[in-house]
Coordinates of C-alpha atoms in Angstrom, one line a residue:
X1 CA -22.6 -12.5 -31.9
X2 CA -24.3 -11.2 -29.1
X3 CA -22.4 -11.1 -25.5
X4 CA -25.6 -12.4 -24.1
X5 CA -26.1 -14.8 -26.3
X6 CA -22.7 -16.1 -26.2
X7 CA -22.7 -16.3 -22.5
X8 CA -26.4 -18.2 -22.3
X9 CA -24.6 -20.9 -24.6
X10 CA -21.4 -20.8 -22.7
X11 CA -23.3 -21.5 -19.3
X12 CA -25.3 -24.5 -20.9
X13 CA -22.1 -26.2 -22.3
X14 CA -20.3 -25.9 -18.9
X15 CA -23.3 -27.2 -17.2
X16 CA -24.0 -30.3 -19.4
X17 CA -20.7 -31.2 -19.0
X18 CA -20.4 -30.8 -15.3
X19 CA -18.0 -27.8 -15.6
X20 CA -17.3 -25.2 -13.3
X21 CA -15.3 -21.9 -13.8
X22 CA -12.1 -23.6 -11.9
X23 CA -11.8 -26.3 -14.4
X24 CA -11.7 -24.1 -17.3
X25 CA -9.2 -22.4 -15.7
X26 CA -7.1 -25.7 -14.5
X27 CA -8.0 -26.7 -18.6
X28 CA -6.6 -23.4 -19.8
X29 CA -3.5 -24.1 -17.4
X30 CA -3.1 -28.0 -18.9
X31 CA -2.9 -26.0 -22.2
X32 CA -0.4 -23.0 -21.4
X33 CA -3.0 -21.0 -22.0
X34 CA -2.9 -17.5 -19.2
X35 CA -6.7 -17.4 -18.7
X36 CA -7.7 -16.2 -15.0
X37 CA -10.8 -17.0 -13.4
X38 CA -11.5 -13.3 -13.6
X39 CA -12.0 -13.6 -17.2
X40 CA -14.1 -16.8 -17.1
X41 CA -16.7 -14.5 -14.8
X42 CA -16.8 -12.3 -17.0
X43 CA -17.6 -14.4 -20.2
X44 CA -20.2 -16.2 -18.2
X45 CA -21.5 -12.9 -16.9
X46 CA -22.6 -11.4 -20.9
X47 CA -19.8 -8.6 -19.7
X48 CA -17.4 -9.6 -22.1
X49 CA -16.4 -12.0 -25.3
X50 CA -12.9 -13.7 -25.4
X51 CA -10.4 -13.8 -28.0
X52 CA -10.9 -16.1 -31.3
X53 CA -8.0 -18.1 -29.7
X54 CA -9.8 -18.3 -26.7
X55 CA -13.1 -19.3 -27.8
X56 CA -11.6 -21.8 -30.0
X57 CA -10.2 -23.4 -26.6
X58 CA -13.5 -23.3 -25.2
X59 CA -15.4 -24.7 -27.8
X60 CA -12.8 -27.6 -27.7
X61 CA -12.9 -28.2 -23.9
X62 CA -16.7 -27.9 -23.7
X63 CA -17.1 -30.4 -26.8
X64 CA -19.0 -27.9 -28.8
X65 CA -18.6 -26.3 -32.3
X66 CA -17.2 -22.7 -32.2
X67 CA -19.8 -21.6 -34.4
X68 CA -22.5 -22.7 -31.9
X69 CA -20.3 -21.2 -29.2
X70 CA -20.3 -17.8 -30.5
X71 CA -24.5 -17.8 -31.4
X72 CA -24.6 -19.8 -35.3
X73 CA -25.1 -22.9 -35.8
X74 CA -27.5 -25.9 -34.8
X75 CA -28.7 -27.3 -31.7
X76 CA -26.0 -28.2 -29.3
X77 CA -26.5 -31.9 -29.7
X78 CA -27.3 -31.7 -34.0
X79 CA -24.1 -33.8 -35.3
X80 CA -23.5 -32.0 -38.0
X81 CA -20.2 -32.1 -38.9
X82 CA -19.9 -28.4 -40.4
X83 CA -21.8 -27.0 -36.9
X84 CA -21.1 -29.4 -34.0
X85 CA -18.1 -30.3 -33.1
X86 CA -18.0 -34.6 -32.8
X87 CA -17.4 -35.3 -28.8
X88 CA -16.5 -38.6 -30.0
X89 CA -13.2 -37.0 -31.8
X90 CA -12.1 -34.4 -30.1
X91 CA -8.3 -33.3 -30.1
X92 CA -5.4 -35.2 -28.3
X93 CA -4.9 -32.2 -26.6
X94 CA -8.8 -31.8 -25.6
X95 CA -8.7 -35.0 -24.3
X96 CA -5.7 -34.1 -22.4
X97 CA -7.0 -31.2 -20.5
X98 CA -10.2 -33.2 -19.5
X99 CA -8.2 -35.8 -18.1
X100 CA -6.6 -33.4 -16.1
X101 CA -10.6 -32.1 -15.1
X102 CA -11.4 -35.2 -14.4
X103 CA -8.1 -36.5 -11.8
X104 CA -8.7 -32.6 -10.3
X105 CA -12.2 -32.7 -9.9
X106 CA -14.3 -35.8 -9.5
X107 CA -16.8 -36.7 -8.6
X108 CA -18.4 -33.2 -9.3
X109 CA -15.6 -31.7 -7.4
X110 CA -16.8 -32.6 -3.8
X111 CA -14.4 -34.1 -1.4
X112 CA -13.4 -37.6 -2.3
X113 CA -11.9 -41.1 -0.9
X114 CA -11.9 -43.8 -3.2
X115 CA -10.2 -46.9 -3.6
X116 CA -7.7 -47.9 -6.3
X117 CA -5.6 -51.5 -6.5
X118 CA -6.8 -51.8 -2.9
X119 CA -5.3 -48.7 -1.5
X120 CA -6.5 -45.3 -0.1
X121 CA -6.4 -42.1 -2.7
X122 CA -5.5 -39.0 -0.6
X123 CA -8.8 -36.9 0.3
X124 CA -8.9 -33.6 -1.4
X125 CA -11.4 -30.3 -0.3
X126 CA -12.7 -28.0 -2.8
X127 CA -13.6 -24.6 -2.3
X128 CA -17.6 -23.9 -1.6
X129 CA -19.5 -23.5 -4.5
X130 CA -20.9 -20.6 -2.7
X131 CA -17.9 -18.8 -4.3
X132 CA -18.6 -20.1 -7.5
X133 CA -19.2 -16.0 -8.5
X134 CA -17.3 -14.1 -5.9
X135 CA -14.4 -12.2 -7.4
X136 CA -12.0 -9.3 -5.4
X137 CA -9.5 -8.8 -7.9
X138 CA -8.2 -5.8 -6.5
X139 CA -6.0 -8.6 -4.4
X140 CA -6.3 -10.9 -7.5
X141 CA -4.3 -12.3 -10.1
X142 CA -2.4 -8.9 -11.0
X143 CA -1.3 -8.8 -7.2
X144 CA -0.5 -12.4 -6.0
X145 CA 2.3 -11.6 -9.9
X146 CA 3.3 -9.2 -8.0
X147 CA 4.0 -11.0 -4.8
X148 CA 5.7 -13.6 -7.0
X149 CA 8.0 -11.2 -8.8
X150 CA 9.0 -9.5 -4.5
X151 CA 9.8 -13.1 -3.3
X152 CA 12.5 -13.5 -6.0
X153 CA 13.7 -10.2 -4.9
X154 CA 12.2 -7.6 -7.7
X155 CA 10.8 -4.1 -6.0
X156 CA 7.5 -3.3 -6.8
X157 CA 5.7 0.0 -6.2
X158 CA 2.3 -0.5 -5.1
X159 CA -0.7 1.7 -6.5
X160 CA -3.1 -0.9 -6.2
X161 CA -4.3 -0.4 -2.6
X162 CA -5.4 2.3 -0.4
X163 CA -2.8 1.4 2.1
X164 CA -1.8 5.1 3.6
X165 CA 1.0 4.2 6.0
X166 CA 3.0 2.5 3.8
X167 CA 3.7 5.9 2.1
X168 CA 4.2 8.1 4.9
X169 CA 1.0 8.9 6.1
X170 CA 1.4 9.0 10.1
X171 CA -1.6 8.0 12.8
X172 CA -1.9 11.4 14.7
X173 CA -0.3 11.6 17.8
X174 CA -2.9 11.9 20.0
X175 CA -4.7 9.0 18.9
X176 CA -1.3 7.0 19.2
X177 CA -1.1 7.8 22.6
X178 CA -4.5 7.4 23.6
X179 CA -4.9 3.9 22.5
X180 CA -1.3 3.1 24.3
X181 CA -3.4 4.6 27.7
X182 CA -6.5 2.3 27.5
X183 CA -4.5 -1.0 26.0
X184 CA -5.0 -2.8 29.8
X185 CA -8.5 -1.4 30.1
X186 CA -9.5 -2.8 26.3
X187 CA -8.0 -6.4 27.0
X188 CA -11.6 -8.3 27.1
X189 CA -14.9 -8.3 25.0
X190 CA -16.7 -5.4 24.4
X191 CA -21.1 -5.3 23.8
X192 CA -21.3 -7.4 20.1
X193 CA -22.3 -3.5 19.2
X194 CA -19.2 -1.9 20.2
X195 CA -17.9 0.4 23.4
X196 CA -20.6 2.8 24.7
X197 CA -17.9 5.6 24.3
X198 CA -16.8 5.3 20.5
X199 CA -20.9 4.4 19.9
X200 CA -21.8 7.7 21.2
X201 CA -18.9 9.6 19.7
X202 CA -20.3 8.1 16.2
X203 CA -24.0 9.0 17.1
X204 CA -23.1 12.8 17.6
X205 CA -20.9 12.2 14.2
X206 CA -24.0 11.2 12.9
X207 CA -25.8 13.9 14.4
X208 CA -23.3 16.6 12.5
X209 CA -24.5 14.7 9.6
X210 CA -27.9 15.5 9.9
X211 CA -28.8 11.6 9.7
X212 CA -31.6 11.3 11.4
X213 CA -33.5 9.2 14.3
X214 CA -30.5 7.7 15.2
X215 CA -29.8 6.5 19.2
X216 CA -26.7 4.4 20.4
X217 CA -28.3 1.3 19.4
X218 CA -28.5 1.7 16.0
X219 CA -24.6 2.1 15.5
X220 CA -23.0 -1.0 14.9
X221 CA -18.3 -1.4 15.2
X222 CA -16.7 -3.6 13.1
X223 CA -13.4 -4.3 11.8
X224 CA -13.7 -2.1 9.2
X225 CA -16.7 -0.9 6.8
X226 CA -15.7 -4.5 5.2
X227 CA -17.2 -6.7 8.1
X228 CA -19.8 -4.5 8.8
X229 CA -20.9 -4.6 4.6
X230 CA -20.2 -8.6 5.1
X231 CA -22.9 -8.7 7.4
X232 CA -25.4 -6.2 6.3
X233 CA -25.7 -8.1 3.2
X234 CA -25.9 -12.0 5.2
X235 CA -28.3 -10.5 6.9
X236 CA -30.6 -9.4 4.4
X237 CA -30.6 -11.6 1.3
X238 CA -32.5 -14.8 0.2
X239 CA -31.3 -16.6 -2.9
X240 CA -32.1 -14.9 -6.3
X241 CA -32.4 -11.7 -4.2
X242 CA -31.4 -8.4 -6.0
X243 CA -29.0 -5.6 -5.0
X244 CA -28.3 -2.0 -7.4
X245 CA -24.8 -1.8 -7.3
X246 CA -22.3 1.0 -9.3
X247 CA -20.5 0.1 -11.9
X248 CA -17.2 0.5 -11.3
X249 CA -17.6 -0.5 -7.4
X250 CA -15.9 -1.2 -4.5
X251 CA -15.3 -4.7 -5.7
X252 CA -16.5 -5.9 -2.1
X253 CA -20.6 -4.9 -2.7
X254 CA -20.6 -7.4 -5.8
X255 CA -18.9 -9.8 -3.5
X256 CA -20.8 -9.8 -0.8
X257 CA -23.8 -9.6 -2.1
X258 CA -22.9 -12.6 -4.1
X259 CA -21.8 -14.7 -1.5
X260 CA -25.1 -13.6 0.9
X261 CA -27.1 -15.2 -2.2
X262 CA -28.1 -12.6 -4.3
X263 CA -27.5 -11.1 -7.5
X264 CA -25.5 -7.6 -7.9
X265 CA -26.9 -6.2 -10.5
X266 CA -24.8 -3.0 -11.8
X267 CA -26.1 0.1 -12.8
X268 CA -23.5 2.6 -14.4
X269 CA -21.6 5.5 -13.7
X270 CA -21.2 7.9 -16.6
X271 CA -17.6 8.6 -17.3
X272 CA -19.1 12.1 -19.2
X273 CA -21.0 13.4 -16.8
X274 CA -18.3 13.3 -13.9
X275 CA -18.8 9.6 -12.9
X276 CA -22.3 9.9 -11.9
X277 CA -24.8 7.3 -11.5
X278 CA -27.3 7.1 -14.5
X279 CA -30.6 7.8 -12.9
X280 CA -32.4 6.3 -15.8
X281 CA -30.3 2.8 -15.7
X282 CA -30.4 2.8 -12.2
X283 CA -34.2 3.1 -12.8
X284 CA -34.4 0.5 -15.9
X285 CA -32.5 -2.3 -14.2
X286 CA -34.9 -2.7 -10.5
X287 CA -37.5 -5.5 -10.8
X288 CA -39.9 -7.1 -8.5
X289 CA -36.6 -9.0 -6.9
X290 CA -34.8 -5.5 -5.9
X291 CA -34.3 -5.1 -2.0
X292 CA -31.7 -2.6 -1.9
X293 CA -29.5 0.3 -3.4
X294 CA -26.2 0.5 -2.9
X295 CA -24.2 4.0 -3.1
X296 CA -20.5 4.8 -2.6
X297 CA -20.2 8.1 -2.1
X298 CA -17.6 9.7 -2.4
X299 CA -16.7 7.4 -4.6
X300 CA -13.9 4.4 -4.9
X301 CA -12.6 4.0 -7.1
X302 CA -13.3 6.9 -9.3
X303 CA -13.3 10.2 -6.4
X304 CA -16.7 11.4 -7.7
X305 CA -18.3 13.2 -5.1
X306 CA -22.0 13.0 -5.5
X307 CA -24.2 16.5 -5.4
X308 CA -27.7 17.3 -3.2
X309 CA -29.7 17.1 -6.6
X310 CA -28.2 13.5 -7.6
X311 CA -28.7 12.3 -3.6
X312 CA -32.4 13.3 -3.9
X313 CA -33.2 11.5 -6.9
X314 CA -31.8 8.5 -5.9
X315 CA -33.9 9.1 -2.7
X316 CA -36.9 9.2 -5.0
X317 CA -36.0 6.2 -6.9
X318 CA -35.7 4.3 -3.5
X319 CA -39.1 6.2 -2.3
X320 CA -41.1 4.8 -5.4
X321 CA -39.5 1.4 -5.7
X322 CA -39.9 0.9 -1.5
X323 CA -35.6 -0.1 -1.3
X324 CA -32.9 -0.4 0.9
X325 CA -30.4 2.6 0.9
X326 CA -26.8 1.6 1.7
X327 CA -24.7 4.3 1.6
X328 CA -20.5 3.5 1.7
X329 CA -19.0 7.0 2.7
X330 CA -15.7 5.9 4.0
X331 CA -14.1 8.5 2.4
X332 CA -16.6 11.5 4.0
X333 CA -14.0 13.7 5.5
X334 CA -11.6 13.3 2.1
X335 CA -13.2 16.2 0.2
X336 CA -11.3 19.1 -1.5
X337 CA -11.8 22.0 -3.5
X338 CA -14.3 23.2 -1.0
X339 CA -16.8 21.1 -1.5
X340 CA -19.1 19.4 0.9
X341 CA -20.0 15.8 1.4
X342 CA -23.8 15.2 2.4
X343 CA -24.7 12.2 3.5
X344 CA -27.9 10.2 1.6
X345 CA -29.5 9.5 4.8
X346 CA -29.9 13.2 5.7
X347 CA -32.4 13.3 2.5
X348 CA -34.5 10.1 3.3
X349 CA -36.0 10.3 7.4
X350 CA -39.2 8.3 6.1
X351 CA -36.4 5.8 4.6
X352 CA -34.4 2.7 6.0
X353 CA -31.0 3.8 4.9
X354 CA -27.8 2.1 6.5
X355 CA -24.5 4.6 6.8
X356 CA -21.0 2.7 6.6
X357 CA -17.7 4.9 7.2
X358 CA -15.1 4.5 9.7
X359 CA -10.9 6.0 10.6
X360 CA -9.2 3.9 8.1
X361 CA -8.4 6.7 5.8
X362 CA -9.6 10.3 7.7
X363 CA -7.1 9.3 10.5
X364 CA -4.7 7.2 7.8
X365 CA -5.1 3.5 10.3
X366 CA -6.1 1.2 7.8
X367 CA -4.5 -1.8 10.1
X368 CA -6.3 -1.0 12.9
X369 CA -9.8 -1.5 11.3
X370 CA -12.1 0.9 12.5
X371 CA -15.2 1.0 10.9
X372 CA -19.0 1.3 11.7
X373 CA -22.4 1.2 10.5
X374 CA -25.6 3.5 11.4
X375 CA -28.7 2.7 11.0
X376 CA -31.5 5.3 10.5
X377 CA -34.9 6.8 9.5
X378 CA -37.6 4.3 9.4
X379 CA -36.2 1.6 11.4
X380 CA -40.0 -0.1 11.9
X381 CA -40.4 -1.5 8.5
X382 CA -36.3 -3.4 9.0
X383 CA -37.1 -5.4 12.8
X384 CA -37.2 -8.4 11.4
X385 CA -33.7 -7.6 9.5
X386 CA -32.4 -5.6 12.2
X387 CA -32.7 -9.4 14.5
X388 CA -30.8 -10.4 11.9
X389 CA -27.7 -8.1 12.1
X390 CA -27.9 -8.3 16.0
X391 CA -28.0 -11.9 15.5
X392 CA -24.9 -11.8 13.0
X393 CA -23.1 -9.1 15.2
X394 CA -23.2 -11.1 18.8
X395 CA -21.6 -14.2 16.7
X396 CA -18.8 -12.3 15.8
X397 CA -18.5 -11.1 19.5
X398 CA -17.5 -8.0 19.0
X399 CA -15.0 -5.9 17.0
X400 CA -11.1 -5.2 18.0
X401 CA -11.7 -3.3 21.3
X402 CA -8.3 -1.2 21.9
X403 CA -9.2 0.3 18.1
X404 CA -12.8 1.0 19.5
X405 CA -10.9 2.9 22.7
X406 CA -10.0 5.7 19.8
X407 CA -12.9 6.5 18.3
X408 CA -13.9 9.0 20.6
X409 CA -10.4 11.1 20.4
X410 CA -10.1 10.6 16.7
X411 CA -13.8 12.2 16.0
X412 CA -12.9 14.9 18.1
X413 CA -11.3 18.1 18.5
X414 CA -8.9 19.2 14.9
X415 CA -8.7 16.7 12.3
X416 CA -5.6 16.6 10.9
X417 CA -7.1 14.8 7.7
X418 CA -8.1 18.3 6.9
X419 CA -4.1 19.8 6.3
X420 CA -3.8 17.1 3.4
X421 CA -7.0 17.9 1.4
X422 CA -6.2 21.9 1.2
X423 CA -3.8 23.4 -1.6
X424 CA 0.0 22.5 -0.2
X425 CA -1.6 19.2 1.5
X426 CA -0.4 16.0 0.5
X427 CA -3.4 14.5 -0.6
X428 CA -4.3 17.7 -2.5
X429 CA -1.3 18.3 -4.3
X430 CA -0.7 14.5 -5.2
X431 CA -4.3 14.4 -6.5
X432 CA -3.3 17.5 -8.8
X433 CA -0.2 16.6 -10.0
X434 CA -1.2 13.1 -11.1
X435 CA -4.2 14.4 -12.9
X436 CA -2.0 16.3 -14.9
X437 CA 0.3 13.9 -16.1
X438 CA -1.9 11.3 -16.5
X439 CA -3.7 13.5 -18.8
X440 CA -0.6 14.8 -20.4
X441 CA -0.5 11.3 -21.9
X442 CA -1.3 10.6 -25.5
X443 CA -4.5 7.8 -25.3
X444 CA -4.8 8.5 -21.9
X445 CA -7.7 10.5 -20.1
X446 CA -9.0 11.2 -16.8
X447 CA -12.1 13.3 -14.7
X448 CA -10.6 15.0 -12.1
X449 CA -11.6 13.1 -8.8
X450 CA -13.3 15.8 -6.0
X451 CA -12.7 13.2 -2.9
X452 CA -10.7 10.2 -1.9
X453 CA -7.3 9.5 -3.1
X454 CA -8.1 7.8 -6.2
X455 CA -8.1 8.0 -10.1
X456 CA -9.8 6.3 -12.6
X457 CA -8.1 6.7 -16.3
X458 CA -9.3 5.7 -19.6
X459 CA -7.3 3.9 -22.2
X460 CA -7.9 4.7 -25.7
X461 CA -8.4 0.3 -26.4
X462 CA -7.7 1.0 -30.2
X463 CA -4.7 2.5 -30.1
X464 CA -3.1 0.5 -27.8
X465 CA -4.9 -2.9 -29.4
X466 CA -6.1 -3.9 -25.7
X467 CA -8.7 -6.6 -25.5
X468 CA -8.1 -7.7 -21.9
X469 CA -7.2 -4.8 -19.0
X470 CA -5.8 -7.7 -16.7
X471 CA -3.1 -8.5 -19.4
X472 CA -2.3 -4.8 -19.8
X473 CA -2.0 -4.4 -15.8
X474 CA 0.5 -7.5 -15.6
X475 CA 2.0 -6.0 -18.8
X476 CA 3.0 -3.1 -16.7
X477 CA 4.0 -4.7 -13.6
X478 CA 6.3 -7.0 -16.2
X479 CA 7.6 -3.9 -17.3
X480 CA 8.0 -1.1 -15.1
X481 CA 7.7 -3.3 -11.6
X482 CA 4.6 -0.9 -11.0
X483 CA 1.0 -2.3 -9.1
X484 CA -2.0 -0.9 -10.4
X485 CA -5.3 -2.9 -10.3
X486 CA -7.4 -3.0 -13.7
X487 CA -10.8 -1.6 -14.1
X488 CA -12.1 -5.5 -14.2
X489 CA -11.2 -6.0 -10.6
X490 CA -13.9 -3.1 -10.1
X491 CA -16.8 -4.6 -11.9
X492 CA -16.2 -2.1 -14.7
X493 CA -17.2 -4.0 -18.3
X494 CA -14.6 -3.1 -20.9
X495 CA -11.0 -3.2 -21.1
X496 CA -10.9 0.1 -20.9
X497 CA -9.6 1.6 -17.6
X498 CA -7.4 1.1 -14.5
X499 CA -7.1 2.8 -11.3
X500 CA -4.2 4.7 -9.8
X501 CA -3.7 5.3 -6.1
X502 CA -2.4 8.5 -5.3
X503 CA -0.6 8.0 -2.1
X504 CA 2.9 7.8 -2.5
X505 CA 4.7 11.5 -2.2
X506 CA 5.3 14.2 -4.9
X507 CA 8.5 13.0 -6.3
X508 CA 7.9 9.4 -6.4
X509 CA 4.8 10.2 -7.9
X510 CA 6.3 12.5 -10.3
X511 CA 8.6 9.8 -11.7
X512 CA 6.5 6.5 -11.1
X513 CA 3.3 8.1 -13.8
X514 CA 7.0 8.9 -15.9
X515 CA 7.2 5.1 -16.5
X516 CA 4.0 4.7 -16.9
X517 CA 3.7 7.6 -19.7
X518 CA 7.0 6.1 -21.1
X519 CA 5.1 2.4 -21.0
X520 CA 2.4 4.0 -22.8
X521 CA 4.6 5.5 -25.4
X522 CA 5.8 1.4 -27.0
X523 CA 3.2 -0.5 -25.2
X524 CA 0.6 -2.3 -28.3
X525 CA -0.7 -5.7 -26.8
X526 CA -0.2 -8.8 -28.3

């Protein structure tokens, strides 16, 4: 059985029976079955194919036989009682879980009045179908356990989300102070672009950089790089449009791009060759519907930090195929070992490249939400788009304006990002220390990230009998009350790895990958 295969089927019986992925999940639920909507995506997706007790379910919900589900079989509608399951007699308890479908969802899960003995049914909304295939399981099912298990009082430690403050990591001073100087002066709307102070503080940033032909109106403030990617990819996409996205990514690109229309289609990083993009997939998976390459560099979640040879390839790919470069560098000034991050855009003048980063985690204010967007080298052949992110940008207004006040201190003068990322800084040590232990653990291994404050571990699936990542992260949080997001929620395709933020200081640290090595040492999943 073929996951394609499977998949093509599995869309075709949902859609002849009306079926969306919420009603096999509200099925599953009817059932007692724990099946997310994050797994659904990816069965319909080809990434993935479910358990035999799972496709049994589906296969009995959908009214088809299992062995047509998985690939065998007849036609769909042959009534062949050894390869089609008989609609007519399905199960008491298939019967059930479509009458629960059908009270939830009808007609066709729009929003409904009806009348019954004479008297008004309560109206109901459903979600847009626009979000049919938008997932950002990072904040997913794993997490909203997790908020469960802290309203009935349990304490969970949270490695799921790169969320400095929480773990020590203080605003500097300066920047504290400046913001408290300008709060009266920042009370009313800025241009939609952002302050003409924190603009040109980001165009001499840029400048540093070595991104070229860029002027003050081609920087764009937003709260946070994830407005500003929001919008870049509204503003660009037509239904059926493509995007190359990494695989793992920052769950919001596959998002966004779905939600804007478009199809994310992921290329991969390879784990053996320090989490690099494959040039060659990246190459085989562009068709006549690409617009756009989408990089992450350094990288989240896996801390790759991407080298001038790499960059300039992926410039040539973009050169012969006539693309889009976006280029997510959030995490620019987050680079140890002496290394040095070069941005894409510095590679590609006779390009159209957009540049998102921001002060989220240099400057450790992820609640302030300062991001921003550049764009940069040839700007003629995007007017017609750029209209369309000026159009998208004056809707919004304009982005929060005492945050903007700060950009111009934060970018200048010493930045105190730079004592975590040497030996005997936080971030430095912490990023050691948990590369360590984490390899120290039997079935467990890890690259060594160069940037960020992330880490990406494998799982050795066999030894541990895991078949689904998302069970083995709730397994944990079950167990040892510890957050970590699975390598699912980062559109990573096997049930293979999870990522680990490495925030919290060196002796929590020290004991919480304890309990995860001791977790390790019984965990075998069911």
């Amino acid at each position: 059985m073929g996951n394609t295969q499977f998949a093509v089927r599995l869309r075709d019986a949902m859609s002849r029976r009306g079926f969306k992925q919420i009603d096999i999940v509200r099925a599953a639920e009817a059932q007692g079955l724990s099946l997310g909507k994050s797994h659904i995506s990816q069965y319909v997706s080809g990434k993935t194919i479910p358990r035999q007790e799972t496709m049994r379910f589906l296969a009995s919900t959908l009214g088809v036989s299992e062995d047509w589900l998985k690939g065998g079989g007849k036609s769909v509608q042959d009534t062949d009682s050894d390869t089609v399951t008989d609609t007519s007699a399905e199960t008491d308890t298939n019967a059930n879980a479509n009458d629960v479908i059908n009270t939830l969802n009808q007609p066709n899960s729009e929003c409904t009045q009806t009348q019954q003995s004479g008297e008004n049914v309560m109206r109901t909304f459903g979600k847009s179908h626009k979000l049919d295939h938008v997932l950002y399981d990072v904040r997913g099912p794993v997490a909203d356990e997790a908020a469960r298990m802290e309203a009935s009082g349990t304490h969970i430690l949270k490695l799921n989300i790169g969320n400095p403050a929480p773990f020590g990591f203080r605003t500097p001073d300066e920047v504290v102070y400046d913001m408290a100087q300008q709060l009266t002066d920042t009370e009313g709307y800025s241009p939609s672009k952002g302050l003409f102070s924190a603009r040109k503080a980001i165009m001499q940033y840029a400048q540093l950089k070595n991104i070229p032909n860029v002027s003050i109106d081609d920087i764009y403030t937003g709260n946070g790089v994830s407005e500003l990617i929001n919008l870049s990819m509204s503003a660009l996409l037509d239904n059926g449009d493509e995007v190359l996205v990494p695989s793992p990514d920052y769950p919001l690109w596959t998002a966004c791009v779905n939600l804007a229309g478009g199809k994310a289609v992921h290329y991969t990083c390879d784990e053996e060759s320090e989490w690099y993009p494959d040039i060659d997939d990246m190459r085989s998976k562009i068709t006549d519907h690409t617009k756009a390459i989408v990089i992450i560099n350094p990288n989240n979640p896996t801390g790759a930090l991407y080298p001038k040879e790499l960059l300039e390839q992926i410039v040539q790919l973009a050169r012969e195929h006539q693309l889009i470069i976006f280029s997510d560098e959030i995490y620019d000034r987050l680079v140890m070992d002496g290394l040095e991050h070069i941005s894409i855009a510095s590679l590609a003048p006779d390009l159209f490249c957009v540049t998102f980063s921001g002060l989220s985690k240099s400057h450790m204010i992820a609640g302030w939400r300062v991001g921003w967007m550049i764009l940069s080298g040839n700007k003629r052949i995007a007017k017609d788009y750029i209209e369309g992110l000026n159009m998208l940008a004056n809707m919004r207004m304009c982005s929060n304006v005492p945050a903007q006040s700060i950009v111009q201190t934060a970018l200048g003068g010493h930045q105190s990002v730079k004592d975590y990322i040497v030996p005997g800084g936080r971030v430095h040590d912490q990023r050691d220390l948990v590369y360590d232990m984490l390899n120290a653990i039997p079935g467990v291994t890890a690259v060594k990230p160069k940037a960020a404050f992330y880490i990406f571990p494998k799982i050795d699936v066999k030894k541990f009998n895991i078949h689904s990542d998302e069970q083995f992260a709730l397994d944990l949080l079950h167990d040892k009350h510890i957050l970590i997001s699975h390598g699912a929620a980062f559109n990573w395709p096997h049930p293979d790895h999870f990522r680990v933020v490495y925030l919290p200081r060196m002796g929590m640290l020290r004991e919480t990958i304890g309990e995860i090595q001791d977790f390790f040492s019984y965990y075998r999943q069911a």
